[in-house]
Coordinates of C-alpha atoms and ligand atoms in Angstrom, one line a residue:
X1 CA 104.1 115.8 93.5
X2 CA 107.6 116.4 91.7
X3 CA 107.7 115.1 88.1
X4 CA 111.3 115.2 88.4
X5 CA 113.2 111.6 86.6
X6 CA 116.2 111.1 88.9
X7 CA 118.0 108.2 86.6
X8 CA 118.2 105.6 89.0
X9 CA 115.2 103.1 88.3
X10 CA 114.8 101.8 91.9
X11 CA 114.7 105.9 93.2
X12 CA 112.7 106.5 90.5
X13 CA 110.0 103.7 91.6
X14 CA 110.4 105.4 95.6
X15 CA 109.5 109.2 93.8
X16 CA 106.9 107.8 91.9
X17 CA 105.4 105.4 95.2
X18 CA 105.8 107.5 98.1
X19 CA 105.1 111.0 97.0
X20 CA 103.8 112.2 99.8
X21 CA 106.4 111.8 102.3
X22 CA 107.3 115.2 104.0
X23 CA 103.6 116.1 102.9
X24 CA 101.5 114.3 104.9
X25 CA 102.0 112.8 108.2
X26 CA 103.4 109.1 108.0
X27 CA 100.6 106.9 109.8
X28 CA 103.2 103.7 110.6
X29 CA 101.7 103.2 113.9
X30 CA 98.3 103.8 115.5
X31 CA 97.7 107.0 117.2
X32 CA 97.7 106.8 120.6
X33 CA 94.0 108.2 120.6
X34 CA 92.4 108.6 117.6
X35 CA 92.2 111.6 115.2
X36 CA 89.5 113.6 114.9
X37 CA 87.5 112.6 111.6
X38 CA 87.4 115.7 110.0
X39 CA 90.8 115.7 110.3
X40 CA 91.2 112.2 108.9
X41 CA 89.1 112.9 105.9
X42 CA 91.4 116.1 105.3
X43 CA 94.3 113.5 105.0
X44 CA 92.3 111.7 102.1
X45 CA 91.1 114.6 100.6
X46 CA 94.4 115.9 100.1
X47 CA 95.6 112.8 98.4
X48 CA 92.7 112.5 96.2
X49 CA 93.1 116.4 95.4
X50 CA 96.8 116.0 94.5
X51 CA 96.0 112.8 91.9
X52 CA 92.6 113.9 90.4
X53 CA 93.7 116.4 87.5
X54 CA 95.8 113.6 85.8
X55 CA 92.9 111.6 85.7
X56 CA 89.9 113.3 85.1
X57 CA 91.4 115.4 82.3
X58 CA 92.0 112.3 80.8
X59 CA 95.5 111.8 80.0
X60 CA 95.3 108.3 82.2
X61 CA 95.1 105.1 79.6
X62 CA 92.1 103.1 80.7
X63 CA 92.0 103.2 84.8
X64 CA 88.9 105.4 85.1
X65 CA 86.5 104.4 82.9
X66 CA 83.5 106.9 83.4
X67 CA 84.8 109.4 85.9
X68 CA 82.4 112.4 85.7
X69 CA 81.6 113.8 89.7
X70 CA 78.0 113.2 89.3
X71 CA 78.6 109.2 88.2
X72 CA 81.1 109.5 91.0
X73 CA 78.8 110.7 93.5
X74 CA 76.2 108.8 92.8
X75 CA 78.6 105.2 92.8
X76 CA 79.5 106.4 96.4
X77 CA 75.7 106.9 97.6
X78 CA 74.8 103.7 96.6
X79 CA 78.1 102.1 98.2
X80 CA 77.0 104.0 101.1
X81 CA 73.4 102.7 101.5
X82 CA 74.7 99.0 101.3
X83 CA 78.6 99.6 102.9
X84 CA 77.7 97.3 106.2
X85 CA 76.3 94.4 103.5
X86 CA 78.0 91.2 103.1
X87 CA 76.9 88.3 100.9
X88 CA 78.2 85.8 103.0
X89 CA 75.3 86.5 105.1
X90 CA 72.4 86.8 102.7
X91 CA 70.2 86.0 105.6
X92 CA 71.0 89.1 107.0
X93 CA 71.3 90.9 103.5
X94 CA 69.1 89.3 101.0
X95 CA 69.1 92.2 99.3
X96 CA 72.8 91.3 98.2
X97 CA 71.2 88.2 96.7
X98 CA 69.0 90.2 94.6
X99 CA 71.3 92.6 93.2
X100 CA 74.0 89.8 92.7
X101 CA 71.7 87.7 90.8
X102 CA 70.5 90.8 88.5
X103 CA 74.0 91.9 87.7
X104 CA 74.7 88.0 86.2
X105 CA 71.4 88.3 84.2
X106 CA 72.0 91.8 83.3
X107 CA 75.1 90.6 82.4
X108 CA 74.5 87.5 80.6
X109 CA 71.5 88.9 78.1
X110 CA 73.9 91.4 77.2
X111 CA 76.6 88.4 76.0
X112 CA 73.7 86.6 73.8
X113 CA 72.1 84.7 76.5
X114 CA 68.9 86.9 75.7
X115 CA 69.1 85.3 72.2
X116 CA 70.2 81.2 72.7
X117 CA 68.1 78.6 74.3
X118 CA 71.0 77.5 77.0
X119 CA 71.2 78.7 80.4
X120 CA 73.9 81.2 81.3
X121 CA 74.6 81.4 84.8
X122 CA 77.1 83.3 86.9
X123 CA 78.7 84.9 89.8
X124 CA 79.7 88.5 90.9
X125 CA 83.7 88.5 91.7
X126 CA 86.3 91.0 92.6
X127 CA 87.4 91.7 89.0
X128 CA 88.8 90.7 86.2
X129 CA 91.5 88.7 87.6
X130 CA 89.4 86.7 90.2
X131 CA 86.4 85.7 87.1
X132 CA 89.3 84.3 85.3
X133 CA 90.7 82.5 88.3
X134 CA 87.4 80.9 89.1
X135 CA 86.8 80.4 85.1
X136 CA 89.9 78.1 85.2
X137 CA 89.0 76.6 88.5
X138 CA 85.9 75.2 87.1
X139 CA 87.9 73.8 84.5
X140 CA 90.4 72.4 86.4
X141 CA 87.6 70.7 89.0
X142 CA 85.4 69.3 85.9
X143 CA 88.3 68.1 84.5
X144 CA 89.3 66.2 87.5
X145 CA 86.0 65.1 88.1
X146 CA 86.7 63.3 83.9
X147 CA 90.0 62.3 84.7
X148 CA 91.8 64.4 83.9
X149 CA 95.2 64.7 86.2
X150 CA 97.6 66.8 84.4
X151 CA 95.3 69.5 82.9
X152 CA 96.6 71.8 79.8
X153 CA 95.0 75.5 79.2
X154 CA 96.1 76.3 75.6
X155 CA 95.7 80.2 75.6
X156 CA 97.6 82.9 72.8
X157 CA 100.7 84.6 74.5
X158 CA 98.6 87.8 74.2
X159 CA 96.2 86.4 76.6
X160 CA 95.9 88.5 79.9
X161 CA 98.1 87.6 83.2
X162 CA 95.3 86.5 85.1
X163 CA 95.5 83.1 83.5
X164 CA 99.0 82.6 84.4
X165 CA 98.3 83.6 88.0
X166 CA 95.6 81.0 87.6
X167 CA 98.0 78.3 85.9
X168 CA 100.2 78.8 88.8
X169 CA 98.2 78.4 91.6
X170 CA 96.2 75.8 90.6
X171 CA 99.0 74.1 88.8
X172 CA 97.5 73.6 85.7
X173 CA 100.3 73.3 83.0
X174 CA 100.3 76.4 80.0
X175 CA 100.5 75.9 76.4
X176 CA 101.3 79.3 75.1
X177 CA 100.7 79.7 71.1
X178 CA 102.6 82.6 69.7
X179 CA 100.3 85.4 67.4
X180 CA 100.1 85.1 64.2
X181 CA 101.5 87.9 61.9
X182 CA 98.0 89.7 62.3
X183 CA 98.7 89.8 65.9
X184 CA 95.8 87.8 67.0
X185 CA 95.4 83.8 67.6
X186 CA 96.9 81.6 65.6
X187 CA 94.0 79.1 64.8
X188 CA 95.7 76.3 63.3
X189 CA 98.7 76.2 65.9
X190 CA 96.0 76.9 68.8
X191 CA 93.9 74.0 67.4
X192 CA 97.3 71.4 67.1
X193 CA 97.9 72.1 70.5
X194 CA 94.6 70.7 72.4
X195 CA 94.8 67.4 73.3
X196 CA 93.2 65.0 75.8
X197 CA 95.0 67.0 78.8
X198 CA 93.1 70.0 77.4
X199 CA 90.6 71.8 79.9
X200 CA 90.2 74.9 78.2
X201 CA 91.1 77.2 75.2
X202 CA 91.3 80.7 75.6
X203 CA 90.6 83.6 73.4
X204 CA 90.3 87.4 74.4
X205 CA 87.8 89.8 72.9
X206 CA 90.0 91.8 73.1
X207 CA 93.1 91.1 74.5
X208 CA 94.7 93.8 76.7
X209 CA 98.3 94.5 75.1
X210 CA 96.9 95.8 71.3
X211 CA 93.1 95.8 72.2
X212 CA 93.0 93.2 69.2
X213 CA 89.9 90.4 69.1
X214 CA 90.8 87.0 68.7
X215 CA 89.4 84.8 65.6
X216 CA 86.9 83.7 68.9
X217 CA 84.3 82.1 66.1
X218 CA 87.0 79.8 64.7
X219 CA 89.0 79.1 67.9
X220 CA 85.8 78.3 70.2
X221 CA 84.7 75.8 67.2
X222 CA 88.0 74.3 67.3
X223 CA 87.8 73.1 70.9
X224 CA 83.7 72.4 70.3
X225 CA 84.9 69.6 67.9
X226 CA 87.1 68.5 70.8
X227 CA 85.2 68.6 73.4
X228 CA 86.7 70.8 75.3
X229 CA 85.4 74.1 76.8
X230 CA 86.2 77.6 75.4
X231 CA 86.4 80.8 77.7
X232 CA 86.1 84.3 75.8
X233 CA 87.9 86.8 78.0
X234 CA 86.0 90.0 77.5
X235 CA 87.0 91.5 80.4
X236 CA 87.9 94.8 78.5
X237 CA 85.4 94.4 75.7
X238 CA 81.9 92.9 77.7
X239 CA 80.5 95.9 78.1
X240 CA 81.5 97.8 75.0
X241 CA 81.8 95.1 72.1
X242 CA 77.9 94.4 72.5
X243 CA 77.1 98.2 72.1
X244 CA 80.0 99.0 69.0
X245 CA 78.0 95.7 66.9
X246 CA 75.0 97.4 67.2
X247 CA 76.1 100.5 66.2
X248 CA 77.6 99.4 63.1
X249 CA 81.1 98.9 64.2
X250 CA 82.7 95.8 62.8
X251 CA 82.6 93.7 65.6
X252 CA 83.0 89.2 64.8
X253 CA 80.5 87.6 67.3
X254 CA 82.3 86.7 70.1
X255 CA 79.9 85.8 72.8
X256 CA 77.2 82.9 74.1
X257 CA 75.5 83.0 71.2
X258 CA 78.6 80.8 69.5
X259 CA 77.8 77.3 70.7
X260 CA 81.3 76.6 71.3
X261 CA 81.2 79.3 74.2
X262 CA 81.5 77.7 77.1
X263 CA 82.1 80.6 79.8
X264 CA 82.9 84.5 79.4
X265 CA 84.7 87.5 81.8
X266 CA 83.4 90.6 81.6
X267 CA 84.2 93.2 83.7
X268 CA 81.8 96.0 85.3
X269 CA 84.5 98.0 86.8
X270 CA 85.7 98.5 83.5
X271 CA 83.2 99.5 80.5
X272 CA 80.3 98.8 82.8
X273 CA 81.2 101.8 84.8
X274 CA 81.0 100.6 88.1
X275 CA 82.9 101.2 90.7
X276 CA 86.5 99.6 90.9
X277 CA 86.0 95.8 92.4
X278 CA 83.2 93.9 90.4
X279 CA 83.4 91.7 87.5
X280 CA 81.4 88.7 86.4
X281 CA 82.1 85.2 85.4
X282 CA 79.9 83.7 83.4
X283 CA 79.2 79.9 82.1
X284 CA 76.8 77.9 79.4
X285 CA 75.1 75.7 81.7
X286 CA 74.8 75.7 85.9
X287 CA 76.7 72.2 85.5
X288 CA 80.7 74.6 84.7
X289 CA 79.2 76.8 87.7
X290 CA 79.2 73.9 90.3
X291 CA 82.9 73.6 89.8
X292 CA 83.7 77.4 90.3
X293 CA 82.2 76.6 94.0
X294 CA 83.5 76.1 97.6
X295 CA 81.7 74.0 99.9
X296 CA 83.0 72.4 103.2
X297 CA 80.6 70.7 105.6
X298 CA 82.8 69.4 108.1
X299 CA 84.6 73.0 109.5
X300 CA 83.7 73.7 113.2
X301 CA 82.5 77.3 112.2
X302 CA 80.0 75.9 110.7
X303 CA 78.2 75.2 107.3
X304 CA 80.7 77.0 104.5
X305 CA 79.9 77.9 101.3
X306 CA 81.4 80.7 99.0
X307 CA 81.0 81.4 95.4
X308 CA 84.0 82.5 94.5
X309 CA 87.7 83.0 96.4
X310 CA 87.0 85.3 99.0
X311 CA 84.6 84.3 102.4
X312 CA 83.5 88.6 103.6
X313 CA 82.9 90.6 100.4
X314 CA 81.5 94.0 99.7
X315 CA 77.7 93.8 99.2
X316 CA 78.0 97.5 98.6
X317 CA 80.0 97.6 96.0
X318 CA 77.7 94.9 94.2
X319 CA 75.2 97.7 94.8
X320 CA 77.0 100.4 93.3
X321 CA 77.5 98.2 90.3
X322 CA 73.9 97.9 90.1
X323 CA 73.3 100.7 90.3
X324 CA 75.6 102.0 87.4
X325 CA 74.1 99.4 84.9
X326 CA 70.6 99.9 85.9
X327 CA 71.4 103.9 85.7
X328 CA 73.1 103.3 82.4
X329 CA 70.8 101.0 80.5
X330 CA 71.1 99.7 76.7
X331 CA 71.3 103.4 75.9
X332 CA 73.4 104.5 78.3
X333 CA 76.3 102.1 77.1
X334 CA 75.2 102.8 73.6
X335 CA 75.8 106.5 74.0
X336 CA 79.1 105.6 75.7
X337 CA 80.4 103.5 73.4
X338 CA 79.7 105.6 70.4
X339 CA 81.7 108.8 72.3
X340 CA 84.4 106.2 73.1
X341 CA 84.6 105.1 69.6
X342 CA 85.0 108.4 68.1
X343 CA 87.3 109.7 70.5
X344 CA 89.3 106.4 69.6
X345 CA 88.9 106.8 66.2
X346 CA 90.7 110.8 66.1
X347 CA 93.3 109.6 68.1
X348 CA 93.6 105.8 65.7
X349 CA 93.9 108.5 63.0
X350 CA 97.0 110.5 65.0
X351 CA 98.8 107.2 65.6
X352 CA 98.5 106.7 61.5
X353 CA 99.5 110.1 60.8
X354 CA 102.9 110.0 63.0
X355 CA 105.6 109.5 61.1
X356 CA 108.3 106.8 62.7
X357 CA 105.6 105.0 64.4
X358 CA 102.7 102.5 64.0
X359 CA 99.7 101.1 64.8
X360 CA 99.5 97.6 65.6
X361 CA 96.6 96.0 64.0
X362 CA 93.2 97.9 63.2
X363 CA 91.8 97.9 66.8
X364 CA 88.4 99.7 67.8
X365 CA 89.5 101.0 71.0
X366 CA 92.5 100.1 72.8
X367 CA 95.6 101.8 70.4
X368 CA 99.0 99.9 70.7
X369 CA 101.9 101.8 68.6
X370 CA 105.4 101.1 68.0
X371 CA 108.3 102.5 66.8
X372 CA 109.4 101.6 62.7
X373 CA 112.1 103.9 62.4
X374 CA 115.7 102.7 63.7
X375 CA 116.8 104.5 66.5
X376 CA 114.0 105.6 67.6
X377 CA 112.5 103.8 70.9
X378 CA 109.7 103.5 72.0
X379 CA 109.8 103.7 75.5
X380 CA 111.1 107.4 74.9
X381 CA 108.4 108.5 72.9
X382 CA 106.2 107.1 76.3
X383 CA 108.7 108.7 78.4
X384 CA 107.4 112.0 76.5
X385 CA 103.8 111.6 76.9
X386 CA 104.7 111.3 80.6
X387 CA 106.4 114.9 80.4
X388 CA 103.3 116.4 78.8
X389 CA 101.1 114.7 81.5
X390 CA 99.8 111.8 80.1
X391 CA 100.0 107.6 81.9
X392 CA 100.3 105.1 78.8
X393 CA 101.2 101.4 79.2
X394 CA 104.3 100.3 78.4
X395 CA 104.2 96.5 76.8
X396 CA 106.9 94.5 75.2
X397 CA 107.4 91.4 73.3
X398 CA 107.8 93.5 71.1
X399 CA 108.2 96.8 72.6
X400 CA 105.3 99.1 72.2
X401 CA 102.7 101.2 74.4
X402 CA 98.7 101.6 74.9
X403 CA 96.2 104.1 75.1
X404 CA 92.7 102.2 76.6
X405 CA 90.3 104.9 75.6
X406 CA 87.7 105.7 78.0
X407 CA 85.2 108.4 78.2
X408 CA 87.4 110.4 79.7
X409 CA 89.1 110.7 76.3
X410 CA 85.4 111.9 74.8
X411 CA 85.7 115.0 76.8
X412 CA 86.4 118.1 74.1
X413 CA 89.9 118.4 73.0
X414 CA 91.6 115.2 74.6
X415 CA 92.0 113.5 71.2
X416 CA 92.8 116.2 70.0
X417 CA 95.3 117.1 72.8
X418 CA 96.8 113.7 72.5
X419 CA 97.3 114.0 68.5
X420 CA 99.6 117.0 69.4
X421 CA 101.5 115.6 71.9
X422 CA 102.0 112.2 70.2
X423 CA 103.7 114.2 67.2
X424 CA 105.7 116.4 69.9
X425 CA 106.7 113.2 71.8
X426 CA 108.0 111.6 68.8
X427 CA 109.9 114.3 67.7
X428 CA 111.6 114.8 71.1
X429 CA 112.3 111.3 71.6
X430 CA 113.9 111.3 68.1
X431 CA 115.9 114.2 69.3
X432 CA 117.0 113.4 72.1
X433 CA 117.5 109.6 72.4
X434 CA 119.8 109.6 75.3
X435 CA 117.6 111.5 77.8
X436 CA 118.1 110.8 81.6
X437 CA 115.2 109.3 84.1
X438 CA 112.0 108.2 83.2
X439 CA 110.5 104.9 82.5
X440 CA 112.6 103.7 79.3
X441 CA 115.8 102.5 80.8
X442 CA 113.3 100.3 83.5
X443 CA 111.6 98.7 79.9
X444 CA 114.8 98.5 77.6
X445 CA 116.7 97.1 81.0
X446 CA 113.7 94.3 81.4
X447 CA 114.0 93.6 77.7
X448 CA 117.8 93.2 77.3
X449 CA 118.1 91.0 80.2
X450 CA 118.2 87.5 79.9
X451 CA 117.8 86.4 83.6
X452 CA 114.0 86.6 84.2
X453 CA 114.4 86.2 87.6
X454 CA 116.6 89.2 87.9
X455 CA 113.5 91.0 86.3
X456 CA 111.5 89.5 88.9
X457 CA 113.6 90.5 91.5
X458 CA 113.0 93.9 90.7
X459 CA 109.5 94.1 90.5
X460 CA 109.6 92.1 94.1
X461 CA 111.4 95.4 95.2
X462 CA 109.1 97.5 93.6
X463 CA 106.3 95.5 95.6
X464 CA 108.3 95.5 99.0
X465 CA 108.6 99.3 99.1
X466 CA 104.8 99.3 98.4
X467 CA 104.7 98.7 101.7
X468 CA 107.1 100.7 103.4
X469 CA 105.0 103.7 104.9
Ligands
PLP501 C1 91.6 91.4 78.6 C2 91.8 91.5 80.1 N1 91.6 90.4 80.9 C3 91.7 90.5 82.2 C4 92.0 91.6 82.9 C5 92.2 91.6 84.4 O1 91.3 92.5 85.0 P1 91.6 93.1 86.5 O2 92.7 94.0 86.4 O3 90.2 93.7 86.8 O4 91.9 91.9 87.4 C6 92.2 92.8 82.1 C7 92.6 94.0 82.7 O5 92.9 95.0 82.1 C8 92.1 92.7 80.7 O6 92.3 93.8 79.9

């Protein structure tokens, strides 16, 4: 792969997509007879070859969350033993049953249910994405079932794009509450905004741009005293916020065990260390969970029923993702957490000590920075990181970037790595603020122009030559 910028952001999408043309033989139609499989898996291997290093060194901001071979390996075996399983037919694979309904308990005791008298209840989904999809399905279906026509989610504007893929298909109308001058939910403007339209509040624990937790003890008792439901999006913080409060970390309860809770994301393919395509969705009560269903009873194929969006799923990567947490355990995540934290905390440290740039907020592990001194962008200093190997996330409104730190960050000498390019990045981008290619002109381009649509457009290109083989 060429790490060359060419300047031209639409080429540089096409160099950065489609590096392997002229590599690898371009599949765009079947093969008149098939290939031989060793041959095939050569094909695979030298993809996987080409992208491992970035990845497993870790220089990748969140995207592998565990990583090591043997974890790897052993996610694979168990995908292997269950691959042909499909909960759809849990006659045929009860054992999908079983290992579904231990990951929600797992899951749940892990979020306070072990420590409240309610039931919390759940299902396994496809991610992050899909549990907050069905989270705001429920709420959309229970609050038809009240009445209530022209439902309102009020969410913080840092709350993660999943609920407005969720507002949009299910046509449930937004209200989005700026952050506060923390950076976190504004309480008071959150709490104005609820009315009798109101299906939901949101709050994220932490939210994905600066890893920040929202004031979730304040805002889920705001829409208690309402009446309406509260959904803490942990999808990034389920499976490591649990594990930091118990070792000390300061860490505000954000779980089931506030009665205003009324459902929680939490994602295994993140934190959990499963493999990627598992999350859960959970709910106070199997009354929320009813409305997350699909039933029909009158289809000529037959009785249909499905938890959640899809109708086939992978039982075996439910089993892999039992198979990490039951491999993991309390101490497991404990230890992992506490390697993540320190990691975080030499690299929260570098962010502090770099001059012409700052930390947003005192976050525990996911570091936003931005730049304070004029002239000096941001989107360079990324640009720069990219040039010494390393993937951060570029985020605007305002313009900053993220590290998610993983365990791959724990290995020896990443922070430290990191702390050394960070100061090297900054100086070059200070240096050299008119430097060709790379990802900046895409970001200051998107947040210059005032046509969102043209924006749009371009990110519909980026997805049409996805698919160009
Ligand atoms: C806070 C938060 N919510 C939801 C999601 C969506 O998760 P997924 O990408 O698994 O759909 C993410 C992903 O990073 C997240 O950080």
């Amino acid at each position: 792969m060429t790490d060359q910028p060419t300047g031209d952001p639409l080429a540089e999408l096409e160099r950065v997509l489609k590096p392997y043309r002229g590599t690898l033989p371009t599949r765009a139609r079947l093969p008149e007879h098939g290939v031989a499989r060793d041959e095939v898996l050569a094909e695979l291997r030298e993809m996987a070859d080409a992208e491992r290093e970035r990845w497993q060194s870790g220089h990748v901001s969140g995207a592998v969350y565990q990583g090591d071979p043997e974890h790897v390996a052993f996610l694979a075996e168990a995908y292997a033993i269950h691959s042909q399983s499909n909960p759809l037919h849990l006659d045929v694979w009860p054992s999908a049953a079983k290992l579904e309904a231990e990951i929600v308990a797992m899951t749940a005791g892990m979020l306070g249910a072990d420590r409240i008298e309610d039931d919390v209840v759940g299902t396994v989904t496809s991610g992050g994405t899909e549990s907050i999809v069905m989270a705001m399905r429920a709420y959309r279906r229970r609050g038809l079932a009240q009445g209530i026509e022209r439902p309102v989610m009020v969410l913080p504007q840092t709350a993660h794009a999943a609920f407005d893929k969720a507002a949009e298909l299910m046509g449930i109308e937004q209200r989005k509450i700026p952050v506060g001058a923390d950076w976190v939910a504004d309480v008071d403007a959150m709490a104005a905004a609820i009315d009798e339209r109101t299906i939901v509040v949101v709050g994220s624990a932490p939210a994905f741009p600066h890893g920040l937790i929202d004031p979730i003890v304040a805002l889920s008792e705001a829409a208690r005293e309402r009446g309406v439901g509260f959904h803490t999006d942990s999808c990034l913080g389920g499976f490591i916020l649990p594990w930091a409060e118990r070792l000390g970390h300061p860490v505000p309860v954000f779980d089931f065990r506030l009665p205003g809770v009324t459902s929680m994301s939490a994602d295994t393919h993140k934190f959990g260390y499963a493999a990627k395509g598992t999350s859960v969705v959970l709910y106070r009560g199997a009354e929320l969970r009813r409305h997350q269903y699909f039933t029909f009873s009158d289809w000529p194929g037959g009785l249909y029923a499905t938890p959640t969006l899809p109708g086939s799923r992978p039982g075996g990567l439910s089993a892999a993702c039992w198979a990490a947490m039951v491999a993991f355990g309390e101490s497991g995540y404990m230890d992992a957490t506490a390697r993540i934290l320190e990691a975080a905390a030499t690299m929260k440290a570098a962010i502090r000590a770099t001059e012409g740039i700052e930390l947003i907020g005192d976050p525990l592990y996911t570091l936003a920075f931005r730049a304070t001194e004029e002239g000096l962008d941001v989107y360079r200093v990324m640009d720069a990181m990219t040039a010494r190997g390393w993937r951060l996330n570029g985020l605007h409104r305002p313009p900053c970037v993220h590290i998610c730190v993983t365990l791959r960050h724990a290995q020896t000498g990443v922070a430290a790595a990191f702390a050394e390019d960070l100061d090297a990045a900054v100086r070059e981008a200070r240096e050299q603020p008119q430097a060709e290619g790379g990802m900046a002109p895409i970001y200051g381009l998107a947040a210059s122009v005032p046509d969102r649509a043209l924006v749009s457009s371009f990110l519909e290109q980026y997805m049409d030559r996805w698919f160009v083989p």
